[in-house]
Tab-separated table of C-alpha atoms in Angstrom:
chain	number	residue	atom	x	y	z
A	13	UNK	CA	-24.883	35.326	-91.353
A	14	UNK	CA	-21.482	36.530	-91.105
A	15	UNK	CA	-18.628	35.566	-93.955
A	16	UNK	CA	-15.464	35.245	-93.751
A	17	UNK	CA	-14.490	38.501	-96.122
A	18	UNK	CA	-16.143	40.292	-93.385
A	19	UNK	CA	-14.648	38.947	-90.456
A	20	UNK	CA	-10.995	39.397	-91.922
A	21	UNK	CA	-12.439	43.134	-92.318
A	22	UNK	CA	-12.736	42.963	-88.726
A	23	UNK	CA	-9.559	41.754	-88.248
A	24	UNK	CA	-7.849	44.413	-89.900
A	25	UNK	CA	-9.893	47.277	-87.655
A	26	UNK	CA	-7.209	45.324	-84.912
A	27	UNK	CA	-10.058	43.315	-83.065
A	28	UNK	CA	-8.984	40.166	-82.069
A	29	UNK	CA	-11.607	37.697	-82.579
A	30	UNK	CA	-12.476	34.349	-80.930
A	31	UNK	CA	-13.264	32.104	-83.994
A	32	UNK	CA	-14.987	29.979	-81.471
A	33	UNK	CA	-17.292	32.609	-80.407
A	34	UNK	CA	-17.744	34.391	-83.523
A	35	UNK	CA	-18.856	31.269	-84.559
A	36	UNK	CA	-21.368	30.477	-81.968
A	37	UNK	CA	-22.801	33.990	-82.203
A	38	UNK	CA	-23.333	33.383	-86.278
A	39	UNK	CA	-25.317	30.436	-85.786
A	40	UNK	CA	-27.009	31.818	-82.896
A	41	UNK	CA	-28.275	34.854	-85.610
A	42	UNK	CA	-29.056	32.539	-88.127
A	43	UNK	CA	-31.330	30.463	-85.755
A	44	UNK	CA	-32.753	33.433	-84.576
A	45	UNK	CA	-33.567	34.478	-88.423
A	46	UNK	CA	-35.281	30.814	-89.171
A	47	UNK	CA	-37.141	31.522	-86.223
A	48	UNK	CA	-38.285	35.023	-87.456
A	49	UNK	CA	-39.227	33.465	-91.110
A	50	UNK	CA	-41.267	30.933	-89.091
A	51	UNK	CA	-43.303	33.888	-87.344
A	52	UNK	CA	-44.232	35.528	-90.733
A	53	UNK	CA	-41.416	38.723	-90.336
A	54	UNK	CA	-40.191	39.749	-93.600
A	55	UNK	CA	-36.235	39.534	-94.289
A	56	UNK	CA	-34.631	42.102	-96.311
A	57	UNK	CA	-33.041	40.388	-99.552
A	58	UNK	CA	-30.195	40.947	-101.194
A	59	UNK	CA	-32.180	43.018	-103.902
A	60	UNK	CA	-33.466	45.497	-101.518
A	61	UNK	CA	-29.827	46.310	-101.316
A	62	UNK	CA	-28.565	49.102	-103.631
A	63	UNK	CA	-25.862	47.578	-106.279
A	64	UNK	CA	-22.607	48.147	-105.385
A	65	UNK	CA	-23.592	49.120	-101.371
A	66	UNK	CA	-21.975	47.235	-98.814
A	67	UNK	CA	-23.971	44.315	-96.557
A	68	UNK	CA	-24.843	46.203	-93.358
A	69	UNK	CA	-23.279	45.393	-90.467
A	70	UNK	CA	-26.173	45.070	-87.981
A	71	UNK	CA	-25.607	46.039	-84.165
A	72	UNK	CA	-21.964	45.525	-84.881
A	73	UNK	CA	-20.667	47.188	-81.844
A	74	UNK	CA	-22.861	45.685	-79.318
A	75	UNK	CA	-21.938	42.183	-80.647
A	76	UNK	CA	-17.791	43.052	-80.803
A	77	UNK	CA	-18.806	44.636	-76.833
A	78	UNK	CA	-20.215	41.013	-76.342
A	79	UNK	CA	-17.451	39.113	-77.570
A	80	UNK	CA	-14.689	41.065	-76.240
A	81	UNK	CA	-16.470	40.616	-72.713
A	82	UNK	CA	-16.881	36.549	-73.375
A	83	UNK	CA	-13.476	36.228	-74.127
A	84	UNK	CA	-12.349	38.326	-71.069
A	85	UNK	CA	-14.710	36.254	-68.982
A	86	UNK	CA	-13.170	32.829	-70.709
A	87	UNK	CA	-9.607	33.884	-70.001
A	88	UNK	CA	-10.468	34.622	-66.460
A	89	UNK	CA	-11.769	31.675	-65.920
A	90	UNK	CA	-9.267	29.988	-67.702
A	91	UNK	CA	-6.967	31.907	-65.427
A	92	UNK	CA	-8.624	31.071	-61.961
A	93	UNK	CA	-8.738	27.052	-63.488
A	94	UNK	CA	-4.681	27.456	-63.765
A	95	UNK	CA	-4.217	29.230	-60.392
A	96	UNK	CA	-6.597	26.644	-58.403
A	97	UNK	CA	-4.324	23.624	-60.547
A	98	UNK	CA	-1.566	25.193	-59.393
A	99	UNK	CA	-2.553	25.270	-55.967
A	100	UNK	CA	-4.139	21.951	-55.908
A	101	UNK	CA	-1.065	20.351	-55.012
A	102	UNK	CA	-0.016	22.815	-52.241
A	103	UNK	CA	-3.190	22.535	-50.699
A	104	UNK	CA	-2.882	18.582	-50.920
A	105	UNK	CA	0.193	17.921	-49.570
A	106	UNK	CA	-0.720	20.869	-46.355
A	107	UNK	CA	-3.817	18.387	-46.121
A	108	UNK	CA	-1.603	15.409	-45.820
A	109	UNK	CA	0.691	16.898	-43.232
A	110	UNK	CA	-2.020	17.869	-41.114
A	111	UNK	CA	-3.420	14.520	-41.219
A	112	UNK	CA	-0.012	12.914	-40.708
A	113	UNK	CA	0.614	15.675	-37.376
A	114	UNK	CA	-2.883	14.106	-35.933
A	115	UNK	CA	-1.623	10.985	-36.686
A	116	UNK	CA	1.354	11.143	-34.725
A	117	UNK	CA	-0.720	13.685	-31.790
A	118	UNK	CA	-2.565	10.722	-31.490
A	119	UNK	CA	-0.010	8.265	-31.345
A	120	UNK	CA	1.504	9.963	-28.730
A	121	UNK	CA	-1.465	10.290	-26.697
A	122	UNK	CA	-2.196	6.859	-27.327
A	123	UNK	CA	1.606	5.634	-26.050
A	124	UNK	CA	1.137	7.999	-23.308
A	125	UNK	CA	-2.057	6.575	-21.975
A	126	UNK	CA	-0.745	3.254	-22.490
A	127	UNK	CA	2.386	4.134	-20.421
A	128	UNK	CA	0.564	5.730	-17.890
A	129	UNK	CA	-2.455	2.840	-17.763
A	130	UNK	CA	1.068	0.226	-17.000
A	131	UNK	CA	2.652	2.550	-14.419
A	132	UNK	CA	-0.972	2.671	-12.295
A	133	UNK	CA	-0.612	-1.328	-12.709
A	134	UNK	CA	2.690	-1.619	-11.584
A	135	UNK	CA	2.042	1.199	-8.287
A	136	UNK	CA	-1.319	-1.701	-7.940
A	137	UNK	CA	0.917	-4.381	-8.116
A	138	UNK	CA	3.382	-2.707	-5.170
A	139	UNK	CA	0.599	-1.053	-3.007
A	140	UNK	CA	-0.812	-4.821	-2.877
A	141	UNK	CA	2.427	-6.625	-2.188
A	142	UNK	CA	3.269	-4.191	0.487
A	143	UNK	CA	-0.396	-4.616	1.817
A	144	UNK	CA	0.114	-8.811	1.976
A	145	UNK	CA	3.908	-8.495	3.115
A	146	UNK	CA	2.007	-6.231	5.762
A	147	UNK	CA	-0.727	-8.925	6.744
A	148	UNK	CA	2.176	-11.526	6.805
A	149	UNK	CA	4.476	-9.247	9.407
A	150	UNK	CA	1.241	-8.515	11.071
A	151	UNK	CA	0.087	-12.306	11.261
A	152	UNK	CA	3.465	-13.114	12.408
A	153	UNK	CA	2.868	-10.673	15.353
A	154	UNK	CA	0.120	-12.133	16.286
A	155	UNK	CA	1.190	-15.835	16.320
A	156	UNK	CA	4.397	-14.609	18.313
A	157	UNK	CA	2.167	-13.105	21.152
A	158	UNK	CA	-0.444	-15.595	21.271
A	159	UNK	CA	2.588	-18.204	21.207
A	160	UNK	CA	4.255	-16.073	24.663
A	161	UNK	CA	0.818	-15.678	26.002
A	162	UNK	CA	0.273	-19.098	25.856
A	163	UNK	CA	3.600	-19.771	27.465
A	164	UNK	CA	2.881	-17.301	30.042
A	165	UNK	CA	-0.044	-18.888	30.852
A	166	UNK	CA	0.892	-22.680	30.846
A	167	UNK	CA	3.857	-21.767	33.016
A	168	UNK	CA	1.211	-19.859	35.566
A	169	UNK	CA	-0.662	-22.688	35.631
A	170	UNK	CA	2.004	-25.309	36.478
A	171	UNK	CA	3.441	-22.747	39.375
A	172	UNK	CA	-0.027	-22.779	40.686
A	173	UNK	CA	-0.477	-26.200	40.216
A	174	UNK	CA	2.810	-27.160	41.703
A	175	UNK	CA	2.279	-24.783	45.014
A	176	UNK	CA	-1.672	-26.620	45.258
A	177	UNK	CA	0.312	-29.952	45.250
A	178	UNK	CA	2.595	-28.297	47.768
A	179	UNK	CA	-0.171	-27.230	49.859
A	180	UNK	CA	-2.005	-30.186	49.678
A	181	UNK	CA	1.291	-32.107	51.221
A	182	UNK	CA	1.515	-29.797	54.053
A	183	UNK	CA	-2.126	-29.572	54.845
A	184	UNK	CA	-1.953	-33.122	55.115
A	185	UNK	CA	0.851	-32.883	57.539
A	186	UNK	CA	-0.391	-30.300	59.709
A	187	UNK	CA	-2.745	-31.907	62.154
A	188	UNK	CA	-2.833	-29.992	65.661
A	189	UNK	CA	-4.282	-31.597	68.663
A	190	UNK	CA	-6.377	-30.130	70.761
A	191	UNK	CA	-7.942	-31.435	73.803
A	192	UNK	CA	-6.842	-34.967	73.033
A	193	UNK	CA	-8.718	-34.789	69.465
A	194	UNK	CA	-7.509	-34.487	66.036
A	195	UNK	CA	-8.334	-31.470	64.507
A	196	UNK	CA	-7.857	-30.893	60.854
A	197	UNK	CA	-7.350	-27.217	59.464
A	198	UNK	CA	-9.174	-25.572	57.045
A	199	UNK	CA	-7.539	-24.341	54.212
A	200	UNK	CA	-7.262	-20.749	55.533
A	201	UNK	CA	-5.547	-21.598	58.553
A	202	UNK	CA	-3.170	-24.272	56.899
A	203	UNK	CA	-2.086	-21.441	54.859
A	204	UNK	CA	-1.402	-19.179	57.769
A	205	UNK	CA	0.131	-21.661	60.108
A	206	UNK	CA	2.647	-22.186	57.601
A	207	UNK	CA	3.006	-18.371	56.456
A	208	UNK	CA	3.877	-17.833	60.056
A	209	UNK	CA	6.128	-21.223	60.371
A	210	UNK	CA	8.414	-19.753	57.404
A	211	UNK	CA	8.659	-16.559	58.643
A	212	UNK	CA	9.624	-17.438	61.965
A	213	UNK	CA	12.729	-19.261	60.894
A	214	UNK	CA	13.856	-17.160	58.394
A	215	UNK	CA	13.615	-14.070	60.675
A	216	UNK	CA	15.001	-16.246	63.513
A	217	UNK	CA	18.008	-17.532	61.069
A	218	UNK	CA	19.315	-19.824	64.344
A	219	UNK	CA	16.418	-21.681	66.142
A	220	UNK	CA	15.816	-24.382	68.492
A	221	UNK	CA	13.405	-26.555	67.528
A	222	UNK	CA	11.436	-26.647	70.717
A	223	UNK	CA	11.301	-23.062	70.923
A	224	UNK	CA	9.183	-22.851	67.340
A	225	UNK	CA	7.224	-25.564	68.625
A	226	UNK	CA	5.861	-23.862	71.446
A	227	UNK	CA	5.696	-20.141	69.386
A	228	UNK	CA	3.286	-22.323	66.991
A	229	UNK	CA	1.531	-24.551	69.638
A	230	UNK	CA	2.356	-27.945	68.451
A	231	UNK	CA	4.776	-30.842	70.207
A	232	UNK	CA	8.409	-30.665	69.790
A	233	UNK	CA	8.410	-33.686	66.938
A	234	UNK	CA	5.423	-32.583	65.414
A	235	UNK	CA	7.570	-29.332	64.640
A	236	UNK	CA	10.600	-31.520	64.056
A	237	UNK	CA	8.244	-33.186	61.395
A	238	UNK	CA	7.058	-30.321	59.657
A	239	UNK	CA	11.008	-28.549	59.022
A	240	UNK	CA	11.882	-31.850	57.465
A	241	UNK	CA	8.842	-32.069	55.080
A	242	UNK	CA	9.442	-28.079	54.072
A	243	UNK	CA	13.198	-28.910	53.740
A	244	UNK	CA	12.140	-32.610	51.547
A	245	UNK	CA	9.777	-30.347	49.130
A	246	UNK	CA	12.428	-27.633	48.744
A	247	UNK	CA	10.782	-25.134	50.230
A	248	UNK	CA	13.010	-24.374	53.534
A	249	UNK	CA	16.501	-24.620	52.784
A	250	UNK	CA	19.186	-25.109	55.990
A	251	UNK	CA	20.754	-27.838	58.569
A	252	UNK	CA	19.370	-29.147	61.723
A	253	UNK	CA	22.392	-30.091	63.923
A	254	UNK	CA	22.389	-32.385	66.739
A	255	UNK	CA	21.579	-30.146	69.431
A	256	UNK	CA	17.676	-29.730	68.129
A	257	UNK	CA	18.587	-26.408	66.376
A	258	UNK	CA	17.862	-25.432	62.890
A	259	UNK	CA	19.993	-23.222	60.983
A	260	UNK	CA	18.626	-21.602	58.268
A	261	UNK	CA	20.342	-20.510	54.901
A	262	UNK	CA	19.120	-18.706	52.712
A	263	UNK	CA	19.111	-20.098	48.574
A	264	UNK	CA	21.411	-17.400	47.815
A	265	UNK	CA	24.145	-17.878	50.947
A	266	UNK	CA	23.797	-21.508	49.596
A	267	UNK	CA	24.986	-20.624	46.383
A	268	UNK	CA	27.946	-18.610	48.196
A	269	UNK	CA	28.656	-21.632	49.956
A	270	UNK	CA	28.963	-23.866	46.695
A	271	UNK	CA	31.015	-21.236	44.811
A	272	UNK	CA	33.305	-20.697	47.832
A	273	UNK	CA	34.002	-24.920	47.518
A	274	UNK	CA	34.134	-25.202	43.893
A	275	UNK	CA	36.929	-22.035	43.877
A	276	UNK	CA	38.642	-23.399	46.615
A	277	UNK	CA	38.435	-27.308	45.304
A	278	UNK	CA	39.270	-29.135	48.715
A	279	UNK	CA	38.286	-27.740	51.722
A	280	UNK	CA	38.720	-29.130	55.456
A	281	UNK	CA	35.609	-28.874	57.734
A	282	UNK	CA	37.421	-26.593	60.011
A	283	UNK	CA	38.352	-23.470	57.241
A	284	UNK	CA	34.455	-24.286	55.883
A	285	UNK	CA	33.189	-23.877	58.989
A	286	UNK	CA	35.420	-20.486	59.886
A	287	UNK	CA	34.604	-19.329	56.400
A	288	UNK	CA	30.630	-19.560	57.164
A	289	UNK	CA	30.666	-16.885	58.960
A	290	UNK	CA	31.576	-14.334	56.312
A	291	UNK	CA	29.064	-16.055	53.933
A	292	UNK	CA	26.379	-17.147	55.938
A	293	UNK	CA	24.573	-14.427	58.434
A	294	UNK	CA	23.425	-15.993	61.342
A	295	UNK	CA	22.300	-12.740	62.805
A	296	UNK	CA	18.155	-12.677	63.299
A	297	UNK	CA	16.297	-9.734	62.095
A	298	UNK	CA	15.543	-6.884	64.256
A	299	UNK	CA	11.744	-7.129	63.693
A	300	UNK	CA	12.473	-10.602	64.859
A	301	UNK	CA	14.235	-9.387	68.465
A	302	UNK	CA	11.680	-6.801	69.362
A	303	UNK	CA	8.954	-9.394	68.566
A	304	UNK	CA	10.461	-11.712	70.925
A	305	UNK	CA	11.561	-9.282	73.639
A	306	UNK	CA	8.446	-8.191	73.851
């Protein structure tokens, strides 16, 4: 075992010694020496030793080697300990900012989903309301036509209901005799007897009543009768004078007429008679001439 005499003796060769591991090493030799005593090994003794020589210094360089390379190793690690204290902070706080940039990466991506997610909701919410104001316009449309064609068709039905009534009058009127007999038409010939009535007068204009009696076969009253039903239902407008002709005027030559007397506000028979004959054409057709001519 190593005293301390000796180990200032080392000190003084300018080793620097660890007292820590010099110490460990001495009791590590000293076990190992109890354990050699235990195996039966003789141990030299101090009377072996000449008197006055010095203790020997057994495998002194290989254990000042050792020690010199422990310490090395403990002040390198000792070293790396500081340098990774040191850096323990740096590397914690880079650590937090990292965390704290995700943080706020996510944040972001979170508001930005969120913003997007309520812009798609609010293009939903349009897109629908257009699609309803749509239906409504639409709807709308639809009532407005089927509220025309309705009209449309109510009004067709009353015209055609009005001439049936109309026809119904005359073809109750229109009875030709033949051969002593009363002959009612059918409904074919009712309609052309008074197709061809009409068209005689208007083409005529100026007509003497027994004249379109005999163009349409029937007596003199009979035709009498059936100018003054056409003129009662509205459907022959003019004046039958008291010579047995009938003049006819037109609906719009009527309306000349009335203008002419409401302008004018009193007017004699004379200047309404003289100023007939610029409003009112008495003049027959052409067609009508040549028919009769021939």
């Amino acid at each position: 075992m190593l005293l301390w005499p000796q180990l200032q003796s080392l000190s003084e060769y300018g080793i620097p010694l660890n007292l820590s591991s010099v110490t460990a090493e001495a009791d590590e030799e000293h076990q190992q020496n109890v354990a050699a005593a235990a195996a039966g090994r003789p141990q030299p003794h101090a009377a072996e030793r000449g008197e006055g020589m010095p203790r020997r210094r057994r495998n002194m360089g290989s254990r000042l080697l050792a020690q010199r390379r422990s310490q090395q190793a403990e002040e390198a690690a000792e070293d790396e300990n500081d340098g990774a204290e040191a850096a323990e902070p740096h590397v914690s706080g880079k650590i937090g900012a990292k965390k704290q940039r995700k943080l706020e990466e996510k944040q972001a991506r979170k508001a930005q989903r969120e913003a997007e997610e309520a812009e798609r909701e609010e293009r939903k919410k349009l897109e629908q309301k257009r699609d309803e104001d749509r239906r409504k316009e639409e709807e709308h449309l639809r009532q407005e036509e089927e509220r025309q064609e309705e009209e449309k068709r109510k009004a067709k039905e009353e015209e055609e209901k009005r001439e049936h009534e109309e026809y119904l009058k005359l073809k109750e009127s229109f009875v030709v005799e033949e051969e002593g007999l009363d002959e009612a038409m059918s409904e074919e010939e009712s309609r052309s007897f008074l197709t061809e009535l009409l068209n005689y007068i208007k083409s005529m204009k100026v007509v003497l009543l027994e004249d379109l009696a005999s163009h349409l076969g029937l007596r003199t009253q009979e035709a009498i009768n059936r100018v003054q039903d056409l003129m009662a239902d509205g459907t022959l407008t003019g004046v039958i004078d008291d010579r047995g002709k009938f003049i006819y005027i037109s609906p719009e030559e009527m309306t000349a007429v009335a203008e002419f007397i409401r302008r004018r506000g009193r007017v004699s028979i004379t200047e309404l008679a003289q100023q007939s004959n610029s409003l009112i054409n008495l003049q027959p057709e052409a067609r009508a001439i040549a028919k009769g001519a021939a």
